[in-house]
Amino acid sequence: MPNVTMTIGGQPAPAETTFGVTDPATGEVFAEAPEGTPAQLDAAMEAASKAYPDWNLDEDARRQALRDMSAVLMGALGDLAPLLTAEQGKPMNDANLEVFASAMWCSYFAELERPREVVQDDGEALVEVVRRPLGVVAAITPGNFPLTLAFGKIAPALRAGNTLVLKPSPFTPLTTLRAVELLQSALPPGVLNVVSGGDGLGAAMTSHPVPRKVSFTGSIETGKKVALSAAPDLKRLTLELGGNDPAIVLDDVDPASVADGIFGGAFANNGQVCSAIKRVYVPEAIYEDVVAALADRASRVKVGPGADPASKLGPVNNAPQYERVKELVADALAGGARAAAGGAPMDGPGYFFSPTVLADVTDGVRIVDEEQFGPALPVIAYRDLDDALARANATQFGLSGSVWGADEDRAAEVAGRLECGTAWVNVHMALAPHQPFGGFKWSGVGVENGPWGLAGFTEIQAVHRSRVGNGLSAATSMVLP
Ligand code: NAD
């Protein structure tokens, strides 16, 4: 059983009570995680506050710390990846990639150059626009990519000069706790603190008086609660929320040539990706061919425990999510949908669900209208492209989407009409630390990644140096007698 602790002020924080963490491949509790108390949350916030003034002073030291963090993560691959597989369910290869991506995010933000922004430089004034850190950041993550999503916040927040209190999902706390323990060797005490616990601890973080910013990734439902809770003291907010990404296939594609890309975009991480393809719109003329190609891919993929090197897809991460996938698929089948592949849970222990391709289904059915967040993909026929686009956009979701076509320019023109934060052409889920990521509508507020994500962990300050010599600006000189 892994022995992990919370880290507060650079020190292990002893657990007064614990909660069980389930291995989704067995459905059995395999480890205990510390349940953070309100006093421990206060201590973490205090430690982050105390560490802030010094941490904020030296940007070069922060860049070096991020380089060191990247090296620590890469050195800990063999420690972190198996733990991630055990608590999240994803295959080892994916777990390795997730640790690698976390290290990459640290390196990217270590090296990102911030050009000087001078907006006036003349005889009257030198005016610079400077980005200042906010102070303490409260960061809350979900269970699908516990590490990468945490480092999408940690790396820019620390680079900008903030200190941080982080809370991972109660379904996947262990890898994050372990990573933060290991990273203390690269950081001054109190700069990066982690507490673990349930949803109540998250709510206590967002309403806590200390943080100046909340950076939250999770469901829309929770995101709205976070926004309400952060409002009374006007905390800054970044919300990375749920998606129901459409993929629109155009009439000039060869179905076989897009099947791999669409299948990968829908089923990576077992469909548990905010920006996975969650519904596919296909022209009537090639509908059956696309359904058959996707069903063929789905029926050939090897599903099994993440620890088995042969597994390409693991289990659904947790019981409530597993129940939700079962419910949405059953609802679609009861309404007349056809399971071209899968359609049911797999035999045996654990939260395994057959990769499912649903045909003869359309808008208005729950699995099309809602976010399934699991290995089940509805494929919808369309006759008229404008109508398909209207249906793709007729939702409060607006995270991302993709268009697939042989004529790239035409596909790009259609992609530009999608109402979402990322519009891909002939690919889906191509994400990178230099590419901004965020949602339109209910899928989010603000963006992560790149200079835009870094800016989200800062306030703008205008620094105006007068060169007129008499201490008067145009506005103040007007009130002189
Ligand atoms: P969730 O909203 O249930 O939980 C996410 C985190 O919020 C957990 O740590 C949880 O303990 C905490 N939490 C719960 N209630 C809270 C409250 N009232 N106040 C503060 N924190 C609270 O989400 P989930 O089910 O773990 O994750 C799946 C969802 O996350 C999906 O909708 C998915 O699309 C979305 N997601 C979005 C992105 C993105 O970048 N846009 C990335 C990954 C996942």
Coordinates of C-alpha atoms and ligand atoms in Angstrom, one line a residue:
M1 CA 0.0 0.0 0.0
P2 CA 1.5 3.4 -0.9
N3 CA 2.4 5.6 2.0
V4 CA 1.6 9.2 0.9
T5 CA 1.0 12.3 3.0
M6 CA -0.2 15.8 2.5
T7 CA 2.5 18.5 2.3
I8 CA 2.1 21.7 4.2
G9 CA 4.8 24.3 4.6
G10 CA 7.4 21.9 3.1
Q11 CA 6.6 19.2 5.8
P12 CA 4.6 16.0 5.7
A13 CA 1.2 16.7 7.4
P14 CA 0.1 13.7 9.5
A15 CA -3.4 12.4 8.7
E16 CA -6.0 12.4 11.5
T17 CA -8.3 10.3 9.4
T18 CA -8.2 8.7 6.0
F19 CA -10.5 7.7 3.2
G20 CA -10.2 4.7 0.8
V21 CA -9.0 4.9 -2.7
T22 CA -10.4 2.4 -5.1
D23 CA -8.5 0.6 -7.9
P24 CA -11.0 0.9 -10.7
A25 CA -9.7 -2.3 -12.3
T26 CA -10.9 -4.3 -9.3
G27 CA -13.5 -2.1 -7.7
E28 CA -11.6 -2.7 -4.4
V29 CA -10.1 -0.2 -2.1
F30 CA -6.3 -0.6 -2.3
A31 CA -5.0 2.4 -0.4
E32 CA -5.9 5.1 2.2
A33 CA -5.5 8.8 1.6
P34 CA -5.3 11.5 4.2
E35 CA -8.5 13.4 4.9
G36 CA -7.5 17.1 5.3
T37 CA -9.1 18.9 8.3
P38 CA -10.2 22.5 8.3
A39 CA -7.2 23.3 10.6
Q40 CA -4.9 21.7 8.1
L41 CA -6.4 23.7 5.2
D42 CA -5.8 26.9 7.3
A43 CA -2.2 25.8 7.9
A44 CA -1.7 25.2 4.2
M45 CA -3.1 28.7 3.3
E46 CA -0.9 30.3 6.0
A47 CA 2.2 28.5 4.8
A48 CA 1.5 29.6 1.2
S49 CA 1.0 33.2 2.4
K50 CA 4.2 33.2 4.4
A51 CA 6.2 31.8 1.4
Y52 CA 4.7 34.3 -1.0
P53 CA 6.8 37.5 -0.4
D54 CA 10.2 35.8 -0.9
W55 CA 9.0 33.6 -3.8
N56 CA 7.6 36.6 -5.6
L57 CA 11.0 38.4 -5.5
D58 CA 13.2 36.4 -7.8
E59 CA 12.0 35.3 -11.2
D60 CA 15.2 33.7 -12.2
A61 CA 15.1 31.5 -9.1
R62 CA 11.5 30.5 -10.0
R63 CA 12.5 29.6 -13.6
Q64 CA 15.3 27.4 -12.2
A65 CA 12.9 25.8 -9.7
L66 CA 10.6 24.9 -12.6
R67 CA 13.5 23.3 -14.4
D68 CA 14.4 21.4 -11.3
M69 CA 10.8 20.3 -10.9
S70 CA 10.7 19.0 -14.4
A71 CA 13.8 16.9 -13.6
V72 CA 12.4 15.6 -10.4
L73 CA 9.2 14.4 -12.2
M74 CA 11.2 12.7 -14.9
G75 CA 13.3 11.0 -12.3
A76 CA 10.2 9.8 -10.5
L77 CA 8.5 8.3 -13.6
G78 CA 8.9 4.8 -12.2
D79 CA 7.4 5.8 -8.9
L80 CA 4.5 8.0 -10.1
A81 CA 3.3 6.2 -13.2
P82 CA 2.3 2.8 -11.5
L83 CA 0.5 4.8 -8.8
L84 CA -1.4 6.7 -11.4
T85 CA -2.4 3.5 -13.2
A86 CA -3.5 2.0 -9.9
E87 CA -5.8 4.8 -8.8
Q88 CA -6.9 6.1 -12.2
G89 CA -7.1 3.0 -14.2
K90 CA -5.2 4.2 -17.3
P91 CA -2.7 1.9 -19.1
M92 CA 0.9 2.3 -18.0
N93 CA 1.9 3.8 -21.3
D94 CA -0.6 6.6 -20.8
A95 CA 0.4 7.0 -17.2
N96 CA 4.1 7.4 -18.3
L97 CA 3.0 10.0 -20.9
E98 CA 1.0 11.9 -18.3
V99 CA 4.1 12.2 -16.0
F100 CA 6.2 13.2 -19.0
A101 CA 3.6 15.8 -20.0
S102 CA 3.6 17.2 -16.4
A103 CA 7.4 17.6 -16.6
M104 CA 7.1 19.2 -20.1
W105 CA 4.6 21.8 -18.7
C106 CA 7.2 22.7 -16.0
S107 CA 9.9 23.1 -18.6
Y108 CA 7.7 25.1 -21.0
F109 CA 6.8 27.7 -18.3
A110 CA 10.5 27.8 -17.1
E111 CA 11.6 28.9 -20.5
L112 CA 8.7 31.0 -21.7
E113 CA 10.0 34.5 -22.4
R114 CA 7.9 37.4 -21.3
P115 CA 8.6 40.4 -23.6
R116 CA 8.6 43.8 -22.0
E117 CA 5.4 45.7 -22.8
V118 CA 6.0 49.4 -23.2
V119 CA 2.9 51.3 -24.3
Q120 CA 4.4 54.8 -24.2
D121 CA 8.0 56.0 -24.4
D122 CA 8.3 59.7 -25.1
G123 CA 9.1 63.0 -23.6
E124 CA 6.0 62.9 -21.4
A125 CA 6.3 59.4 -19.9
L126 CA 7.6 55.9 -19.9
V127 CA 4.6 53.6 -19.4
E128 CA 5.1 49.9 -19.0
V129 CA 2.5 47.2 -18.5
V130 CA 3.7 44.8 -15.9
R131 CA 2.2 41.5 -14.8
R132 CA 2.2 41.0 -11.0
P133 CA 1.4 37.8 -9.2
L134 CA -1.9 37.5 -7.3
G135 CA -0.7 35.9 -4.1
V136 CA -2.0 32.5 -2.9
V137 CA -3.8 30.4 -5.5
A138 CA -6.3 27.6 -4.7
A139 CA -6.1 24.9 -7.3
I140 CA -8.6 22.1 -7.6
T141 CA -8.4 19.2 -10.1
P142 CA -10.5 16.3 -11.3
G143 CA -9.6 12.6 -11.6
N144 CA -9.1 12.0 -15.3
F145 CA -5.6 13.5 -15.7
P146 CA -4.7 14.2 -12.1
L147 CA -1.1 15.1 -12.7
T148 CA -1.2 16.9 -16.1
L149 CA -4.1 19.0 -15.1
A150 CA -2.4 19.9 -11.8
F151 CA 0.8 21.0 -13.6
G152 CA -1.2 23.0 -16.1
K153 CA -1.9 25.2 -13.0
I154 CA 1.2 24.7 -10.8
A155 CA 3.7 25.6 -13.5
P156 CA 2.3 28.9 -14.7
A157 CA 1.1 29.9 -11.2
L158 CA 4.6 29.4 -9.7
R159 CA 6.4 31.0 -12.7
A160 CA 4.2 34.1 -12.3
G161 CA 5.3 34.3 -8.6
N162 CA 2.2 32.9 -6.8
T163 CA 2.2 30.3 -4.2
L164 CA -0.3 27.4 -4.2
V165 CA -2.6 25.2 -2.3
L166 CA -3.7 22.2 -4.4
K167 CA -6.4 19.7 -3.9
P168 CA -6.7 16.6 -6.1
S169 CA -9.9 14.6 -6.8
P170 CA -10.8 12.2 -3.9
F171 CA -10.9 9.5 -6.6
T172 CA -7.2 10.0 -7.6
P173 CA -5.3 11.8 -4.7
L174 CA -2.3 9.5 -4.4
T175 CA -0.1 10.5 -7.4
T176 CA -0.6 14.2 -6.8
L177 CA 0.3 13.8 -3.1
R178 CA 3.4 11.8 -4.0
A179 CA 4.5 14.2 -6.7
V180 CA 4.2 17.2 -4.3
E181 CA 6.2 15.3 -1.6
L182 CA 9.0 14.7 -4.1
L183 CA 9.0 18.3 -5.5
Q184 CA 9.8 19.8 -2.1
S185 CA 13.4 19.2 -2.9
A186 CA 13.1 21.7 -5.7
L187 CA 11.1 24.4 -3.8
P188 CA 11.3 26.6 -0.7
P189 CA 8.8 25.4 2.0
G190 CA 5.3 26.6 1.6
V191 CA 5.4 27.4 -2.1
L192 CA 3.6 24.3 -3.1
N193 CA 1.2 22.7 -0.6
V194 CA -1.3 19.9 -1.1
V195 CA -4.3 18.8 0.9
S196 CA -6.5 15.9 0.1
G197 CA -10.1 15.2 0.9
G198 CA -13.7 15.3 -0.5
D199 CA -15.8 17.9 -2.2
G200 CA -16.3 19.7 1.1
L201 CA -12.6 20.5 1.4
G202 CA -12.8 21.9 -2.1
A203 CA -15.7 24.2 -1.1
A204 CA -13.7 25.3 2.0
M205 CA -10.8 26.3 -0.3
T206 CA -12.9 28.4 -2.7
S207 CA -14.6 30.3 0.2
H208 CA -11.4 30.6 2.2
P209 CA -10.3 34.2 2.8
V210 CA -6.7 33.8 1.9
P211 CA -6.5 32.8 -1.8
R212 CA -6.7 35.6 -4.4
K213 CA -7.4 33.2 -7.2
V214 CA -9.2 29.9 -7.7
S215 CA -8.1 27.8 -10.6
F216 CA -10.6 25.0 -11.0
T217 CA -10.9 22.1 -13.5
G218 CA -14.0 19.8 -13.2
S219 CA -17.6 19.6 -14.1
I220 CA -19.9 22.5 -15.1
E221 CA -22.1 21.8 -12.1
T222 CA -19.2 22.2 -9.7
G223 CA -17.7 25.1 -11.6
K224 CA -20.9 27.1 -11.1
K225 CA -20.7 26.4 -7.3
V226 CA -17.0 27.5 -7.3
A227 CA -17.9 30.7 -9.1
L228 CA -20.6 31.5 -6.5
S229 CA -18.3 30.7 -3.7
A230 CA -15.5 32.8 -5.0
A231 CA -17.8 35.8 -5.7
P232 CA -18.2 37.4 -2.3
D233 CA -14.6 38.4 -2.0
L234 CA -14.1 38.8 -5.8
K235 CA -11.4 36.1 -6.2
R236 CA -10.1 35.8 -9.7
L237 CA -11.2 32.7 -11.4
T238 CA -10.2 30.3 -14.1
L239 CA -12.7 27.5 -14.8
E240 CA -11.9 24.7 -17.1
L241 CA -15.2 22.8 -17.3
G242 CA -17.0 20.0 -19.1
G243 CA -17.4 19.6 -22.8
N244 CA -19.6 17.8 -25.3
D245 CA -17.3 18.1 -28.3
P246 CA -18.8 17.6 -31.8
A247 CA -16.8 16.2 -34.7
I248 CA -18.3 17.0 -38.0
V249 CA -17.4 14.8 -40.9
L250 CA -17.6 16.4 -44.4
D251 CA -18.9 14.6 -47.5
D252 CA -15.5 14.5 -49.2
V253 CA -13.8 12.1 -46.8
D254 CA -12.9 8.5 -47.2
P255 CA -14.5 6.9 -44.1
A256 CA -11.5 4.5 -43.5
S257 CA -9.1 7.4 -43.5
V258 CA -10.8 9.2 -40.6
A259 CA -11.8 6.3 -38.5
D260 CA -8.5 6.1 -36.5
G261 CA -8.4 9.8 -35.8
I262 CA -12.1 10.0 -34.7
F263 CA -11.8 6.8 -32.7
G264 CA -8.7 8.1 -30.9
G265 CA -10.3 11.5 -30.3
A266 CA -13.3 9.9 -28.7
F267 CA -11.8 7.0 -26.8
A268 CA -8.4 8.2 -25.5
N269 CA -8.3 7.8 -21.7
N270 CA -11.5 5.8 -22.1
G271 CA -13.5 8.8 -23.2
Q272 CA -12.7 10.5 -19.9
V273 CA -11.3 13.7 -21.4
C274 CA -13.0 17.1 -21.2
S275 CA -12.1 17.6 -24.9
A276 CA -12.9 14.2 -26.2
I277 CA -15.2 13.8 -29.2
K278 CA -18.5 13.1 -27.6
R279 CA -20.8 13.1 -30.7
V280 CA -20.1 12.7 -34.4
Y281 CA -22.1 14.2 -37.2
V282 CA -21.8 12.3 -40.5
P283 CA -23.4 12.9 -44.0
E284 CA -26.1 10.5 -44.8
A285 CA -24.3 9.2 -47.9
I286 CA -21.3 7.9 -46.0
Y287 CA -23.1 7.3 -42.6
E288 CA -23.1 3.5 -42.6
D289 CA -19.4 3.4 -43.8
V290 CA -18.3 5.7 -41.0
V291 CA -20.3 3.8 -38.4
A292 CA -18.8 0.5 -39.6
A293 CA -15.2 1.8 -39.6
L294 CA -15.6 3.2 -36.1
A295 CA -17.3 0.0 -34.8
D296 CA -14.5 -2.1 -36.3
R297 CA -11.9 0.0 -34.4
A298 CA -13.9 -0.2 -31.2
S299 CA -14.4 -4.0 -31.4
R300 CA -10.6 -4.5 -31.9
V301 CA -9.2 -2.4 -29.1
K302 CA -7.8 -4.3 -26.2
V303 CA -9.6 -3.3 -22.9
G304 CA -8.1 -4.5 -19.6
P305 CA -6.4 -3.5 -16.4
G306 CA -3.9 -0.7 -16.9
A307 CA -1.1 -2.7 -15.4
D308 CA -1.4 -5.2 -18.2
P309 CA 1.0 -4.0 -20.9
A310 CA -1.4 -5.3 -23.6
S311 CA -4.3 -3.0 -22.5
K312 CA -5.0 0.0 -24.7
L313 CA -8.0 1.1 -22.7
G314 CA -8.6 0.7 -18.9
P315 CA -11.7 0.8 -16.8
V316 CA -13.8 3.9 -16.2
N317 CA -12.3 5.7 -13.2
N318 CA -15.0 5.5 -10.6
A319 CA -18.3 3.9 -9.7
P320 CA -20.6 7.0 -10.2
Q321 CA -19.1 7.7 -13.6
Y322 CA -19.4 4.0 -14.6
E323 CA -23.1 4.0 -13.5
R324 CA -23.6 7.2 -15.6
V325 CA -22.1 5.6 -18.8
K326 CA -24.3 2.5 -18.3
E327 CA -27.4 4.7 -17.8
L328 CA -26.8 6.9 -20.8
V329 CA -26.1 3.9 -23.1
A330 CA -29.1 2.0 -21.8
D331 CA -31.3 5.1 -22.3
A332 CA -30.1 5.5 -25.9
L333 CA -30.7 1.8 -26.7
A334 CA -34.1 1.9 -25.1
G335 CA -34.9 4.9 -27.4
G336 CA -34.1 2.9 -30.5
A337 CA -30.3 3.4 -30.9
R338 CA -28.3 0.6 -32.4
A339 CA -25.1 -0.6 -30.7
A340 CA -22.7 -1.0 -33.7
A341 CA -20.1 -2.0 -31.2
G342 CA -20.2 -2.7 -27.5
G343 CA -23.3 -1.4 -25.7
A344 CA -22.9 -3.0 -22.3
P345 CA -20.6 -3.4 -19.3
M346 CA -17.9 -6.1 -19.5
D347 CA -18.1 -9.2 -17.4
G348 CA -15.9 -9.5 -14.3
P349 CA -14.7 -7.2 -11.5
G350 CA -13.9 -3.5 -12.0
Y351 CA -15.5 -0.7 -13.9
F352 CA -15.0 -2.0 -17.4
F353 CA -17.4 -1.0 -20.2
S354 CA -17.2 -2.2 -23.8
P355 CA -16.1 0.5 -26.2
T356 CA -19.4 1.5 -27.6
V357 CA -20.4 3.0 -30.9
L358 CA -24.1 4.0 -31.1
A359 CA -25.8 4.4 -34.5
D360 CA -29.4 5.6 -35.3
V361 CA -29.3 8.2 -32.6
T362 CA -29.8 11.9 -32.8
D363 CA -30.1 15.2 -30.9
G364 CA -32.6 15.1 -28.1
V365 CA -31.3 11.8 -26.8
R366 CA -29.4 12.2 -23.5
I367 CA -26.1 10.7 -24.7
V368 CA -26.0 13.3 -27.5
D369 CA -27.1 16.2 -25.4
E370 CA -25.2 15.5 -22.2
E371 CA -21.5 14.8 -21.5
Q372 CA -21.1 11.0 -21.2
F373 CA -17.4 11.2 -20.2
G374 CA -16.8 7.5 -20.9
P375 CA -16.3 5.0 -23.7
A376 CA -19.5 5.4 -25.7
L377 CA -19.8 7.5 -28.8
P378 CA -23.1 8.5 -30.6
V379 CA -22.9 8.9 -34.4
I380 CA -25.6 11.1 -35.9
A381 CA -26.5 11.3 -39.6
Y382 CA -27.0 14.7 -41.3
R383 CA -28.3 15.8 -44.7
D384 CA -27.4 19.5 -44.7
L385 CA -24.1 20.9 -43.4
D386 CA -25.6 24.1 -42.1
D387 CA -28.1 22.1 -40.1
A388 CA -25.3 19.9 -38.7
L389 CA -23.4 23.0 -37.6
A390 CA -26.5 24.5 -36.0
R391 CA -27.0 21.3 -34.1
A392 CA -23.4 21.1 -33.1
N393 CA -23.6 24.7 -31.7
A394 CA -27.1 24.3 -30.2
T395 CA -25.7 23.6 -26.7
Q396 CA -24.4 25.4 -23.6
F397 CA -21.2 23.4 -24.0
G398 CA -18.4 25.1 -26.0
L399 CA -15.1 23.5 -25.1
S400 CA -13.8 22.2 -28.4
G401 CA -14.7 20.5 -31.7
S402 CA -13.3 19.2 -34.9
V403 CA -14.1 19.1 -38.6
W404 CA -12.8 16.3 -40.9
G405 CA -12.5 16.8 -44.6
A406 CA -10.3 16.1 -47.6
D407 CA -10.4 19.8 -48.6
E408 CA -8.5 21.3 -45.6
D409 CA -9.4 24.9 -46.4
R410 CA -13.1 24.1 -46.6
A411 CA -12.9 22.0 -43.4
A412 CA -11.1 25.0 -41.7
E413 CA -13.8 27.3 -42.8
V414 CA -16.5 25.0 -41.3
A415 CA -14.3 24.7 -38.1
G416 CA -14.3 28.4 -37.8
R417 CA -18.0 28.4 -37.4
L418 CA -17.9 26.1 -34.4
E419 CA -18.7 28.0 -31.1
C420 CA -15.9 26.6 -29.0
G421 CA -12.5 27.4 -27.5
T422 CA -10.5 25.0 -29.8
A423 CA -11.5 24.1 -33.3
W424 CA -9.4 21.4 -34.8
V425 CA -9.2 20.3 -38.5
N426 CA -8.5 16.7 -39.3
V427 CA -7.4 15.9 -35.7
H428 CA -8.9 16.1 -32.3
M429 CA -7.4 16.6 -28.8
A430 CA -4.1 18.0 -30.1
L431 CA -3.1 19.8 -26.9
A432 CA 0.2 21.5 -26.1
P433 CA 1.6 23.9 -23.4
H434 CA 2.0 26.7 -25.9
Q435 CA -1.6 26.5 -27.3
P436 CA -4.3 28.2 -25.3
F437 CA -7.1 26.0 -24.0
G438 CA -10.4 27.1 -22.6
G439 CA -14.2 26.9 -23.2
F440 CA -16.8 29.1 -24.6
K441 CA -20.2 29.3 -22.9
W442 CA -20.6 27.0 -19.9
S443 CA -17.4 25.1 -20.7
G444 CA -15.3 27.6 -18.9
V445 CA -14.0 31.0 -17.9
G446 CA -10.5 32.0 -18.9
V447 CA -7.8 29.9 -20.6
E448 CA -4.8 27.8 -19.6
N449 CA -1.5 27.4 -21.4
G450 CA 0.9 29.7 -23.3
P451 CA 1.4 33.4 -22.4
W452 CA -2.4 33.7 -22.0
G453 CA -2.5 31.0 -19.3
L454 CA 0.4 32.6 -17.5
A455 CA -1.4 36.0 -17.7
G456 CA -4.3 34.3 -15.9
F457 CA -2.2 34.0 -12.8
T458 CA -1.4 37.7 -12.8
E459 CA -2.9 41.1 -12.3
I460 CA -2.0 43.9 -14.8
Q461 CA -0.1 46.8 -13.3
A462 CA 0.6 50.0 -15.3
V463 CA 3.8 51.5 -14.2
H464 CA 3.9 55.2 -15.4
R465 CA 7.1 57.2 -15.0
S466 CA 6.5 60.9 -15.6
R467 CA 9.1 62.7 -17.6
V468 CA 7.5 66.2 -17.5
G469 CA 9.4 67.2 -14.4
N470 CA 6.6 69.1 -12.6
G471 CA 4.7 66.2 -11.2
L472 CA 1.5 67.1 -13.0
S473 CA -0.4 64.9 -15.5
A474 CA -2.8 66.3 -18.0
A475 CA -5.7 65.5 -15.7
T476 CA -4.2 66.9 -12.5
S477 CA -2.9 70.1 -14.1
M478 CA -6.6 71.0 -15.0
V479 CA -7.6 71.3 -11.3
L480 CA -4.8 73.8 -10.5
P481 CA -6.0 77.3 -9.8
Ligands
NAD1 P1 -16.1 17.3 -10.3 O1 -16.6 18.7 -10.6 O2 -17.0 16.4 -9.7 O3 -14.8 17.4 -9.3 C1 -13.6 18.1 -9.6 C2 -13.0 18.5 -8.3 O4 -13.8 19.5 -7.7 C3 -12.7 17.4 -7.3 O5 -11.4 17.7 -6.7 C4 -13.8 17.6 -6.3 O6 -13.5 17.1 -5.0 C5 -13.9 19.1 -6.3 N1 -15.2 19.7 -5.8 C6 -16.4 19.1 -5.8 N2 -17.4 19.9 -5.3 C7 -16.7 21.1 -5.1 C8 -17.2 22.3 -4.6 N3 -18.5 22.5 -4.2 N4 -16.3 23.3 -4.4 C9 -15.0 23.1 -4.8 N5 -14.5 21.9 -5.2 C10 -15.4 20.9 -5.4 O7 -15.5 16.8 -11.6 P2 -15.1 15.3 -12.0 O8 -16.3 14.4 -12.2 O9 -14.0 14.8 -11.1 O10 -14.4 15.5 -13.4 C11 -15.0 15.4 -14.6 C12 -15.5 16.7 -15.2 O11 -14.3 17.5 -15.4 C13 -16.0 16.5 -16.6 O12 -17.1 17.3 -16.8 C14 -14.9 17.0 -17.5 O13 -15.3 17.4 -18.8 C15 -14.3 18.1 -16.7 N6 -12.9 18.4 -17.1 C16 -12.7 19.6 -17.7 C17 -11.4 19.8 -18.1 C18 -11.0 21.1 -18.9 O14 -9.8 21.5 -18.9 N7 -12.0 21.9 -19.4 C19 -10.4 18.9 -18.0 C20 -10.7 17.7 -17.3 C21 -12.0 17.5 -16.9

